[in-house]
CSV table of C-alpha atoms and ligand atoms in Angstrom, one decimal:
chain,number,residue,atom,x,y,z
A,1,MET,CA,-0.3,0.1,-0.2
A,2,SER,CA,2.7,2.6,0.9
A,3,GLU,CA,5.6,1.8,-1.9
A,4,GLN,CA,6.1,5.6,-2.1
A,5,LYS,CA,6.7,8.1,0.4
A,6,PRO,CA,3.5,9.3,2.1
A,7,ARG,CA,2.9,12.7,0.5
A,8,TRP,CA,1.0,14.2,3.3
A,9,SER,CA,2.2,14.5,7.2
A,10,SER,CA,-1.5,15.1,8.7
A,11,VAL,CA,-4.7,14.8,8.3
A,12,ASP,CA,-5.5,18.2,8.1
A,13,GLN,CA,-2.8,18.8,4.8
A,14,ILE,CA,-4.8,15.7,3.7
A,15,ALA,CA,-8.0,17.5,3.8
A,16,ALA,CA,-6.5,21.0,2.6
A,17,GLU,CA,-5.3,19.4,-0.3
A,18,VAL,CA,-9.0,17.7,-1.5
A,19,LEU,CA,-10.8,20.8,-0.7
A,20,SER,CA,-9.4,22.4,-4.1
A,21,CYS,CA,-8.5,18.8,-5.5
A,22,THR,CA,-9.6,18.6,-9.2
A,23,ARG,CA,-7.9,14.9,-10.3
A,24,CYS,CA,-11.5,13.6,-11.1
A,25,VAL,CA,-14.4,15.0,-13.2
A,26,LEU,CA,-16.6,14.9,-9.4
A,27,SER,CA,-14.4,18.2,-9.0
A,28,GLU,CA,-16.6,20.1,-12.1
A,29,THR,CA,-20.1,19.1,-10.1
A,30,ARG,CA,-19.5,19.4,-6.5
A,31,THR,CA,-20.1,22.1,-4.3
A,32,ARG,CA,-17.9,21.1,-1.6
A,33,ALA,CA,-15.4,18.5,-1.3
A,34,VAL,CA,-15.7,16.4,2.1
A,35,PRO,CA,-12.2,15.3,3.4
A,36,GLY,CA,-13.8,13.9,6.9
A,37,ASP,CA,-14.1,14.6,10.1
A,38,GLY,CA,-13.5,13.5,13.7
A,39,SER,CA,-10.9,12.8,15.6
A,40,SER,CA,-7.1,11.7,13.9
A,41,THR,CA,-6.1,9.7,16.8
A,42,THR,CA,-9.3,7.3,16.9
A,43,ALA,CA,-9.2,3.6,17.4
A,44,VAL,CA,-12.3,3.4,15.0
A,45,MET,CA,-12.7,4.7,11.2
A,46,PHE,CA,-15.9,4.8,9.6
A,47,ILE,CA,-15.9,4.6,5.5
A,48,GLY,CA,-18.7,5.5,3.7
A,49,GLU,CA,-19.1,5.3,0.0
A,50,GLY,CA,-19.1,9.1,-1.2
A,51,PRO,CA,-21.2,12.5,-0.1
A,52,GLY,CA,-24.7,13.1,-0.7
A,53,GLN,CA,-26.3,16.1,-0.8
A,54,ASN,CA,-26.6,17.4,2.3
A,55,GLU,CA,-22.5,16.7,3.0
A,56,ASP,CA,-22.0,18.3,-0.5
A,57,GLU,CA,-23.7,21.5,0.5
A,58,GLN,CA,-22.2,21.3,4.5
A,59,GLY,CA,-18.7,19.9,3.4
A,60,LEU,CA,-19.0,16.9,6.5
A,61,PRO,CA,-19.9,13.5,6.2
A,62,PHE,CA,-22.8,11.8,6.9
A,63,VAL,CA,-25.3,14.6,7.9
A,64,GLY,CA,-28.3,14.1,6.1
A,65,ARG,CA,-30.5,11.3,7.4
A,66,ALA,CA,-28.4,8.4,6.9
A,67,GLY,CA,-26.1,10.3,9.2
A,68,LYS,CA,-28.6,10.9,12.1
A,69,LEU,CA,-29.6,7.1,11.8
A,70,LEU,CA,-25.2,6.6,12.3
A,71,ASN,CA,-25.3,8.9,15.2
A,72,SER,CA,-28.0,7.0,17.1
A,73,LEU,CA,-26.3,4.1,16.4
A,74,LEU,CA,-22.9,5.1,17.6
A,75,ALA,CA,-24.7,6.4,21.0
A,76,GLU,CA,-25.9,2.6,21.5
A,77,VAL,CA,-22.3,1.4,21.5
A,78,PRO,CA,-21.1,4.2,23.0
A,79,LEU,CA,-19.6,6.3,21.2
A,80,GLN,CA,-20.1,9.9,19.8
A,81,ARG,CA,-19.1,11.3,16.6
A,82,GLU,CA,-15.9,13.1,18.0
A,83,ASP,CA,-14.7,9.8,19.0
A,84,VAL,CA,-14.4,8.3,15.8
A,85,TYR,CA,-12.9,9.4,12.3
A,86,ILE,CA,-15.7,9.4,9.7
A,87,THR,CA,-14.7,9.5,6.0
A,88,ASN,CA,-16.0,8.3,2.4
A,89,VAL,CA,-14.1,6.3,-0.7
A,90,VAL,CA,-14.8,9.5,-3.2
A,91,LYS,CA,-14.4,12.6,-1.4
A,92,CYS,CA,-17.0,14.5,-3.5
A,93,ARG,CA,-20.7,14.2,-4.6
A,94,PRO,CA,-21.5,11.8,-7.4
A,95,PRO,CA,-23.8,13.5,-9.6
A,96,GLY,CA,-27.6,12.4,-8.8
A,97,ASN,CA,-25.8,10.0,-6.0
A,98,ARG,CA,-24.9,7.6,-8.6
A,99,ASP,CA,-22.4,5.3,-7.8
A,100,PRO,CA,-18.6,6.6,-8.8
A,101,GLU,CA,-16.9,5.2,-11.5
A,102,PRO,CA,-13.8,3.4,-11.2
A,103,ASP,CA,-11.5,5.9,-12.2
A,104,GLU,CA,-12.8,8.7,-9.9
A,105,VAL,CA,-12.6,5.6,-7.0
A,106,ALA,CA,-8.6,5.1,-8.5
A,107,ALA,CA,-7.9,8.7,-8.7
A,108,CYS,CA,-9.4,9.4,-5.2
A,109,LEU,CA,-7.6,5.9,-3.2
A,110,PRO,CA,-4.5,8.1,-2.3
A,111,TYR,CA,-6.4,10.2,-0.1
A,112,LEU,CA,-8.3,7.3,1.8
A,113,GLN,CA,-5.0,5.1,2.2
A,114,ALA,CA,-3.1,8.4,3.3
A,115,GLN,CA,-5.8,9.0,5.9
A,116,ILE,CA,-5.5,4.9,7.2
A,117,GLU,CA,-2.0,5.2,6.9
A,118,LEU,CA,-2.0,8.7,9.4
A,119,ILE,CA,-4.7,7.9,11.8
A,120,ASP,CA,-4.0,4.0,11.9
A,121,PRO,CA,-6.9,2.8,13.3
A,122,ARG,CA,-7.2,-0.7,14.7
A,123,VAL,CA,-10.6,-1.2,13.7
A,124,ILE,CA,-12.1,0.0,10.2
A,125,VAL,CA,-15.9,0.1,9.7
A,126,THR,CA,-17.0,0.1,6.2
A,127,LEU,CA,-20.6,1.6,5.7
A,128,GLY,CA,-22.5,-0.3,2.9
A,129,ARG,CA,-21.4,-2.7,-0.2
A,130,HIS,CA,-19.1,-0.3,-2.1
A,131,SER,CA,-16.8,0.3,1.0
A,132,MET,CA,-16.6,-3.3,1.9
A,133,LEU,CA,-14.8,-4.1,-1.7
A,134,ARG,CA,-12.1,-1.6,-1.4
A,135,PHE,CA,-10.7,-4.0,1.4
A,136,TYR,CA,-12.6,-7.2,1.1
A,137,PRO,CA,-13.1,-7.6,-2.7
A,138,GLN,CA,-14.2,-11.3,-2.0
A,139,GLY,CA,-17.0,-10.2,0.4
A,140,LYS,CA,-20.6,-10.3,-0.3
A,141,ILE,CA,-22.3,-7.6,2.2
A,142,SER,CA,-25.2,-10.0,2.8
A,143,ASN,CA,-22.7,-13.0,4.0
A,144,ASP,CA,-20.1,-10.7,5.8
A,145,HIS,CA,-21.7,-8.0,7.3
A,146,GLY,CA,-20.6,-8.0,11.1
A,147,ARG,CA,-18.0,-10.4,10.7
A,148,ILE,CA,-14.5,-9.5,12.2
A,149,ILE,CA,-12.1,-9.9,9.6
A,150,ASP,CA,-8.5,-9.5,9.9
A,151,ILE,CA,-7.3,-8.0,6.6
A,152,GLY,CA,-2.9,-7.5,8.3
A,153,GLY,CA,-2.5,-6.2,11.5
A,154,ARG,CA,-5.7,-4.5,12.1
A,155,VAL,CA,-9.9,-5.6,11.8
A,156,LEU,CA,-12.6,-4.8,9.1
A,157,LEU,CA,-16.2,-4.9,10.6
A,158,PRO,CA,-17.9,-4.3,7.2
A,159,VAL,CA,-21.7,-3.4,7.9
A,160,TYR,CA,-24.7,-2.3,5.9
A,161,HIS,CA,-25.2,1.4,4.7
A,162,PRO,CA,-27.4,3.6,7.2
A,163,ALA,CA,-29.5,4.6,4.0
A,164,ALA,CA,-30.1,0.4,3.3
A,165,ALA,CA,-31.2,0.5,6.8
A,166,LEU,CA,-33.4,3.6,6.7
A,167,ARG,CA,-35.3,1.7,3.6
A,168,ASN,CA,-35.6,-1.6,5.1
A,169,PRO,CA,-36.6,-2.3,8.8
A,170,ARG,CA,-34.8,-5.5,8.7
A,171,LEU,CA,-31.8,-4.0,8.0
A,172,ASN,CA,-31.8,-1.6,10.0
A,173,GLN,CA,-31.6,-3.8,12.7
A,174,THR,CA,-29.0,-5.9,11.6
A,175,LEU,CA,-27.1,-3.1,11.0
A,176,ARG,CA,-27.5,-2.2,14.7
A,177,GLU,CA,-26.2,-5.4,16.0
A,178,ASP,CA,-23.7,-5.4,14.0
A,179,MET,CA,-22.6,-1.6,15.1
A,180,ARG,CA,-22.9,-3.2,18.5
A,181,ARG,CA,-19.4,-5.7,17.6
A,182,ILE,CA,-17.5,-2.6,17.9
A,183,PRO,CA,-16.1,-2.9,21.4
A,184,GLU,CA,-15.6,-6.7,20.3
A,185,ALA,CA,-13.4,-5.2,17.5
A,186,VAL,CA,-11.7,-3.5,19.1
A,187,ARG,CA,-10.3,-5.9,21.6
A,188,LYS,CA,-9.8,-8.7,18.9
A,189,SER,CA,-7.7,-6.1,16.9
A,190,LEU,CA,-5.4,-5.7,19.9
A,191,LEU,CA,-4.8,-9.4,20.2
A,192,LEU,CA,-3.5,-9.5,16.6
A,193,ARG,CA,0.6,-8.8,17.1
A,194,ARG,CA,1.8,-5.9,15.2
A,195,PRO,CA,5.1,-5.1,14.1
A,196,ALA,CA,7.0,-2.5,16.2
A,197,GLU,CA,7.8,0.1,13.9
A,198,PRO,CA,10.5,2.5,14.7
A,199,GLY,CA,9.1,5.8,16.0
A,200,SER,CA,5.5,4.1,16.3
A,201,LYS,CA,3.0,6.2,18.0
A,202,PRO,CA,2.2,5.4,21.5
A,203,GLU,CA,-1.4,3.1,22.2
A,204,HIS,CA,-4.5,4.8,20.5
A,205,ARG,CA,-6.0,6.3,23.9
A,206,SER,CA,-9.2,6.6,22.3
A,207,ALA,CA,-12.9,5.7,23.3
A,208,LEU,CA,-13.2,1.8,23.4
A,209,THR,CA,-9.6,1.4,23.3
A,210,GLU,CA,-8.8,-1.1,26.3
A,211,SER,CA,-5.6,-2.1,27.9
A,212,GLU,CA,-4.2,-5.6,26.6
A,213,GLU,CA,-4.7,-6.9,30.1
A,214,ASP,CA,-8.2,-7.0,30.1
A,215,VAL,CA,-8.5,-8.8,26.9
A,216,GLN,CA,-8.6,-12.4,27.7
A,217,PRO,CA,-5.8,-14.3,26.4
A,218,VAL,CA,-8.0,-16.5,23.9
A,219,ALA,CA,-6.5,-19.2,22.4
A,220,GLU,CA,-3.8,-17.8,20.0
A,221,SER,CA,-5.0,-18.1,16.6
A,222,SER,CA,-3.1,-19.5,13.9
A,223,ASP,CA,-2.5,-16.7,11.9
A,224,THR,CA,-0.3,-14.6,14.7
A,225,SER,CA,2.1,-16.9,15.2
A,226,ALA,CA,2.7,-16.5,11.3
A,227,THR,CA,3.2,-12.5,11.5
A,228,GLY,CA,6.5,-11.7,10.4
A,229,SER,CA,8.7,-9.1,11.8
A,230,ASP,CA,7.9,-6.4,9.2
A,231,THR,CA,4.5,-4.1,7.7
A,232,GLU,CA,5.0,-5.7,4.4
A,233,ALA,CA,4.7,-9.4,5.6
A,234,ALA,CA,1.6,-8.6,7.7
A,235,ASP,CA,-0.1,-7.1,5.2
A,236,GLN,CA,0.3,-9.6,2.4
A,237,ARG,CA,-1.0,-12.2,5.3
A,238,ASP,CA,-4.0,-13.5,3.9
A,239,GLN,CA,-7.3,-11.9,4.9
A,240,MET,CA,-9.2,-14.6,7.5
A,241,SER,CA,-12.1,-14.0,9.5
A,242,LEU,CA,-11.5,-14.1,13.3
A,243,PHE,CA,-14.9,-14.9,13.5
B,301,URA,N1,-23.7,8.4,2.4
B,301,URA,C1,-22.4,8.1,2.6
B,301,URA,O1,-21.7,7.2,1.9
B,301,URA,N2,-21.4,9.1,2.9
B,301,URA,C2,-22.0,10.6,3.4
B,301,URA,O2,-20.6,11.0,3.6
B,301,URA,C3,-23.4,10.1,3.2
B,301,URA,C4,-24.2,9.7,2.9
B,302,SF4,FE1,-10.5,15.2,-5.9
B,302,SF4,FE2,-11.4,12.7,-5.0
B,302,SF4,FE3,-13.0,14.8,-5.6
B,302,SF4,FE4,-12.0,13.7,-7.4
B,302,SF4,S1,-13.5,12.6,-5.8
B,302,SF4,S2,-11.9,15.8,-7.2
B,302,SF4,S3,-9.9,12.8,-6.6
B,302,SF4,S4,-11.2,14.6,-3.7
């Protein structure tokens, strides 16, 4: 993921560049770019698909109806929006809320990759199918929602998109249950052995991060024993479900 030297040294720097970005045609129709919002030291990062109309108008992610639902589901975890970071695969609204084109996703991906590297969350919660597929291309949202999946040093928790849950009460309940697995996902992520990096940050201190002593030492999973000493090896590890 990071063969090149990082272009940005902070999440704010990324946001500043996104605001004036013209790397794809979505820049021609957007009102405001939506870089992302929240804590840059969080253990939990949410990734949606792309801004909708309200987000495009306000320059903030998940501020419309789907955002209101997300806020109430976060409160049940319990988490506050300020405790987590929320962003999207593409930072500008696709006209008429169409799916982003592959070239638009590709143009925007360096921003998302850099956000993940700099924030370095323990858990990535993908909102919706498209976002899940960026991290877990073999995934199927109807099977894989709510699973805690090792993606190499951190875990992925794919959930249904809140907009889908607004349309379908059954999905609403499923989304609610899946979101309640976030604390467990954070605990599981702490059981993954991560290679120590020179100059690495201290442990995340944000909400839901419990000390490792609090985590029951469940049976060592076979993958952790194979963890090599460098990040590359960890990143290349086969994706697997912890549960
Ligand atoms: N839907 C998304 O995927 N992202 C937003 O920011 C808002 C709605
Ligand atoms: Fe730039 Fe991404 Fe917006 Fe395209 S969607 S203009 S790549 S910020």
